[in-house]
Amino acid sequence: MLRRTSIPQPPTQDKRWKIIETTMRRNDFQPQALIESLHSVQQAFGFLDTSAMKWVAAALSVPLSQVYGVATFYHFFTLKPQGEHTCVVCLGTACYIKGSQKLLDEVGRLYSVKEGQTTKDGRLSLLVARCIGACGLAPVAVVDGQVLAKSTGAHLIETIESKIERKQAV
Ligand code: FES
């Protein structure tokens, strides 16, 4: 069997794509790795967007329609956060030890939203990831794609607020 050595560029420079690439590489980029790879995306980003699904499809040489089929069949996959803004808190071991559960609880309490859900006004989705590959920066949270290193509750909430205000000002 021919081993695949290169795959298409990931959608962005985000380091989290490396985790998904590692999952696919471990499976020799075989199509059977589809569900595991999508899990990896969901764990790193909190949801599966179109660019992620396209990339996984190309890297595993499976039709995009098949990726959509799998992503929409299983209820544990989310295709997009429903809120205008997204806060992903990493609960991987390193982040957990450094107090990420507290961050999650703080955001949840302030915005009255549970993990995996969106606020009633649709402004914020609160998602959880299991290691986004930046353990040295623990605890890590990602707000609208912006990675916050060594995050504190105050800084995290300040960042969420600034994103919400900026959007309202536009
Ligand atoms: S455990 Fe959070 S980035 Fe690795």
Short mmCIF file of C-alpha atoms and ligand atoms in Angstrom, two decimals:
data_model
loop_
_atom_site.label_atom_id
_atom_site.label_comp_id
_atom_site.label_asym_id
_atom_site.label_seq_id
_atom_site.Cartn_x
_atom_site.Cartn_y
_atom_site.Cartn_z
CA MET A 1 0.00 0.00 0.00
CA LEU A 2 1.24 3.48 -0.86
CA ARG A 3 1.80 5.69 2.15
CA ARG A 4 0.65 9.22 1.81
CA THR A 5 3.29 11.74 2.78
CA SER A 6 1.67 15.10 2.06
CA ILE A 7 -1.79 16.48 2.45
CA PRO A 8 -3.40 19.80 1.51
CA GLN A 9 -2.69 22.87 3.65
CA PRO A 10 -5.05 23.23 6.59
CA PRO A 11 -7.62 26.04 6.36
CA THR A 12 -5.66 28.42 8.64
CA GLN A 13 -2.38 28.72 10.54
CA ASP A 14 -4.14 27.72 13.76
CA LYS A 15 -2.00 25.20 15.66
CA ARG A 16 -5.03 23.08 16.41
CA TRP A 17 -4.99 21.69 12.87
CA LYS A 18 -1.77 19.87 13.80
CA ILE A 19 -3.74 17.76 16.28
CA ILE A 20 -6.18 16.69 13.60
CA GLU A 21 -3.34 16.05 11.17
CA THR A 22 -1.72 13.81 13.78
CA THR A 23 -4.94 11.82 14.10
CA MET A 24 -5.13 11.39 10.32
CA ARG A 25 -1.44 10.54 10.02
CA ARG A 26 -1.75 7.89 12.73
CA ASN A 27 -4.37 6.27 10.49
CA ASP A 28 -2.24 6.63 7.35
CA PHE A 29 -4.83 9.09 5.98
CA GLN A 30 -7.17 6.18 5.35
CA PRO A 31 -10.86 6.98 4.77
CA GLN A 32 -11.71 4.81 7.79
CA ALA A 33 -10.23 7.57 9.93
CA LEU A 34 -13.11 9.90 9.02
CA ILE A 35 -15.13 9.70 12.23
CA GLU A 36 -12.06 9.84 14.44
CA SER A 37 -10.75 12.83 12.48
CA LEU A 38 -14.05 14.68 12.75
CA HIS A 39 -14.02 13.96 16.48
CA SER A 40 -10.61 15.48 16.62
CA VAL A 41 -11.85 18.63 14.86
CA GLN A 42 -14.82 18.90 17.16
CA GLN A 43 -12.66 18.43 20.26
CA ALA A 44 -10.17 21.04 19.14
CA PHE A 45 -12.59 23.66 17.78
CA GLY A 46 -15.87 22.80 19.44
CA PHE A 47 -17.71 22.35 16.14
CA LEU A 48 -17.20 21.36 12.49
CA ASP A 49 -17.33 24.12 9.93
CA THR A 50 -17.29 23.81 6.16
CA SER A 51 -13.60 24.58 5.77
CA ALA A 52 -12.72 21.88 8.31
CA MET A 53 -14.91 19.31 6.58
CA LYS A 54 -13.46 20.19 3.17
CA TRP A 55 -9.94 19.79 4.49
CA VAL A 56 -10.63 16.46 6.15
CA ALA A 57 -12.35 15.24 2.96
CA ALA A 58 -9.35 16.20 0.83
CA ALA A 59 -6.79 14.80 3.28
CA LEU A 60 -8.57 11.45 3.56
CA SER A 61 -9.60 11.38 -0.11
CA VAL A 62 -13.27 10.94 0.67
CA PRO A 63 -16.10 12.83 -1.04
CA LEU A 64 -17.25 15.94 0.83
CA SER A 65 -20.79 14.59 0.64
CA GLN A 66 -19.71 11.59 2.71
CA VAL A 67 -18.16 13.89 5.31
CA TYR A 68 -21.40 15.88 5.49
CA GLY A 69 -23.33 12.66 5.73
CA VAL A 70 -21.34 11.47 8.74
CA ALA A 71 -21.27 14.93 10.37
CA THR A 72 -25.02 15.32 10.16
CA PHE A 73 -25.90 11.73 11.02
CA TYR A 74 -24.27 11.62 14.44
CA HIS A 75 -25.86 13.88 17.01
CA PHE A 76 -22.57 14.50 18.81
CA PHE A 77 -21.24 16.53 15.87
CA THR A 78 -22.15 20.20 15.74
CA LEU A 79 -21.83 21.95 12.41
CA LYS A 80 -21.58 25.45 13.78
CA PRO A 81 -21.95 27.32 17.01
CA GLN A 82 -25.33 28.95 17.02
CA GLY A 83 -24.24 32.08 18.82
CA GLU A 84 -22.83 35.25 17.24
CA HIS A 85 -19.74 34.70 19.35
CA THR A 86 -18.00 31.54 20.45
CA CYS A 87 -16.05 30.86 23.60
CA VAL A 88 -14.24 27.53 23.67
CA VAL A 89 -12.68 26.57 27.00
CA CYS A 90 -10.10 23.79 26.97
CA LEU A 91 -10.73 21.11 29.56
CA GLY A 92 -7.78 18.94 28.56
CA THR A 93 -5.62 17.72 31.45
CA ALA A 94 -3.06 20.56 31.47
CA CYS A 95 -5.74 23.23 31.29
CA TYR A 96 -7.94 21.49 33.79
CA ILE A 97 -5.11 21.31 36.32
CA LYS A 98 -4.55 25.05 35.82
CA GLY A 99 -8.18 25.83 36.58
CA SER A 100 -10.02 25.88 33.27
CA GLN A 101 -13.14 24.39 34.86
CA LYS A 102 -13.34 27.58 36.93
CA LEU A 103 -13.15 29.66 33.74
CA LEU A 104 -15.94 27.63 32.22
CA ASP A 105 -18.07 27.98 35.35
CA GLU A 106 -17.46 31.72 35.51
CA VAL A 107 -18.49 32.35 31.91
CA GLY A 108 -21.43 30.01 32.28
CA ARG A 109 -22.65 31.78 35.39
CA LEU A 110 -22.20 35.29 34.02
CA TYR A 111 -24.00 34.58 30.74
CA SER A 112 -26.42 32.01 32.15
CA VAL A 113 -25.37 29.39 29.66
CA LYS A 114 -24.36 25.77 30.02
CA GLU A 115 -21.47 24.08 28.26
CA GLY A 116 -22.37 23.16 24.69
CA GLN A 117 -25.21 25.67 24.62
CA THR A 118 -25.96 29.15 23.38
CA THR A 119 -27.34 32.08 25.38
CA LYS A 120 -31.05 32.77 24.95
CA ASP A 121 -30.30 36.01 23.08
CA GLY A 122 -28.05 34.06 20.70
CA ARG A 123 -25.01 36.17 21.49
CA LEU A 124 -22.65 33.55 22.89
CA SER A 125 -22.04 29.83 22.45
CA LEU A 126 -20.03 28.21 25.21
CA LEU A 127 -18.10 25.19 23.99
CA VAL A 128 -15.54 22.84 25.43
CA ALA A 129 -12.45 21.33 23.81
CA ARG A 130 -10.17 18.53 25.03
CA CYS A 131 -6.66 19.85 24.40
CA ILE A 132 -6.10 22.28 21.59
CA GLY A 133 -2.36 21.60 21.43
CA ALA A 134 -1.20 24.61 23.42
CA CYS A 135 -0.73 22.97 26.83
CA GLY A 136 2.26 25.20 27.66
CA LEU A 137 -0.15 28.14 27.65
CA ALA A 138 -2.67 26.52 30.00
CA PRO A 139 -5.32 27.35 30.86
CA VAL A 140 -6.38 28.17 27.32
CA ALA A 141 -9.62 29.58 25.99
CA VAL A 142 -10.46 30.63 22.43
CA VAL A 143 -12.86 33.49 21.81
CA ASP A 144 -14.01 33.93 18.21
CA GLY A 145 -10.81 32.23 17.07
CA GLN A 146 -8.53 34.33 19.31
CA VAL A 147 -6.42 32.11 21.56
CA LEU A 148 -6.09 33.41 25.12
CA ALA A 149 -3.02 32.06 26.89
CA LYS A 150 -2.81 31.59 30.66
CA SER A 151 -6.29 32.86 30.80
CA THR A 152 -7.92 34.32 33.88
CA GLY A 153 -11.65 34.67 34.37
CA ALA A 154 -11.41 38.47 34.27
CA HIS A 155 -9.39 38.50 31.05
CA LEU A 156 -11.63 35.96 29.40
CA ILE A 157 -14.79 37.87 30.24
CA GLU A 158 -13.20 41.17 29.21
CA THR A 159 -12.32 39.62 25.84
CA ILE A 160 -15.83 38.23 25.32
CA GLU A 161 -17.32 41.60 26.22
CA SER A 162 -15.02 43.47 23.84
CA LYS A 163 -16.03 41.15 20.97
CA ILE A 164 -19.71 41.64 21.74
CA GLU A 165 -19.33 45.43 21.98
CA ARG A 166 -17.30 45.62 18.78
CA LYS A 167 -20.01 43.75 16.93
CA GLN A 168 -22.69 46.00 18.35
CA ALA A 169 -20.75 49.11 17.26
CA VAL A 170 -20.65 47.96 13.62
S1 FES B 1 -4.84 20.63 27.70
FE1 FES B 1 -5.51 22.57 27.07
S2 FES B 1 -4.23 22.98 25.42
FE2 FES B 1 -3.63 20.99 25.99
#
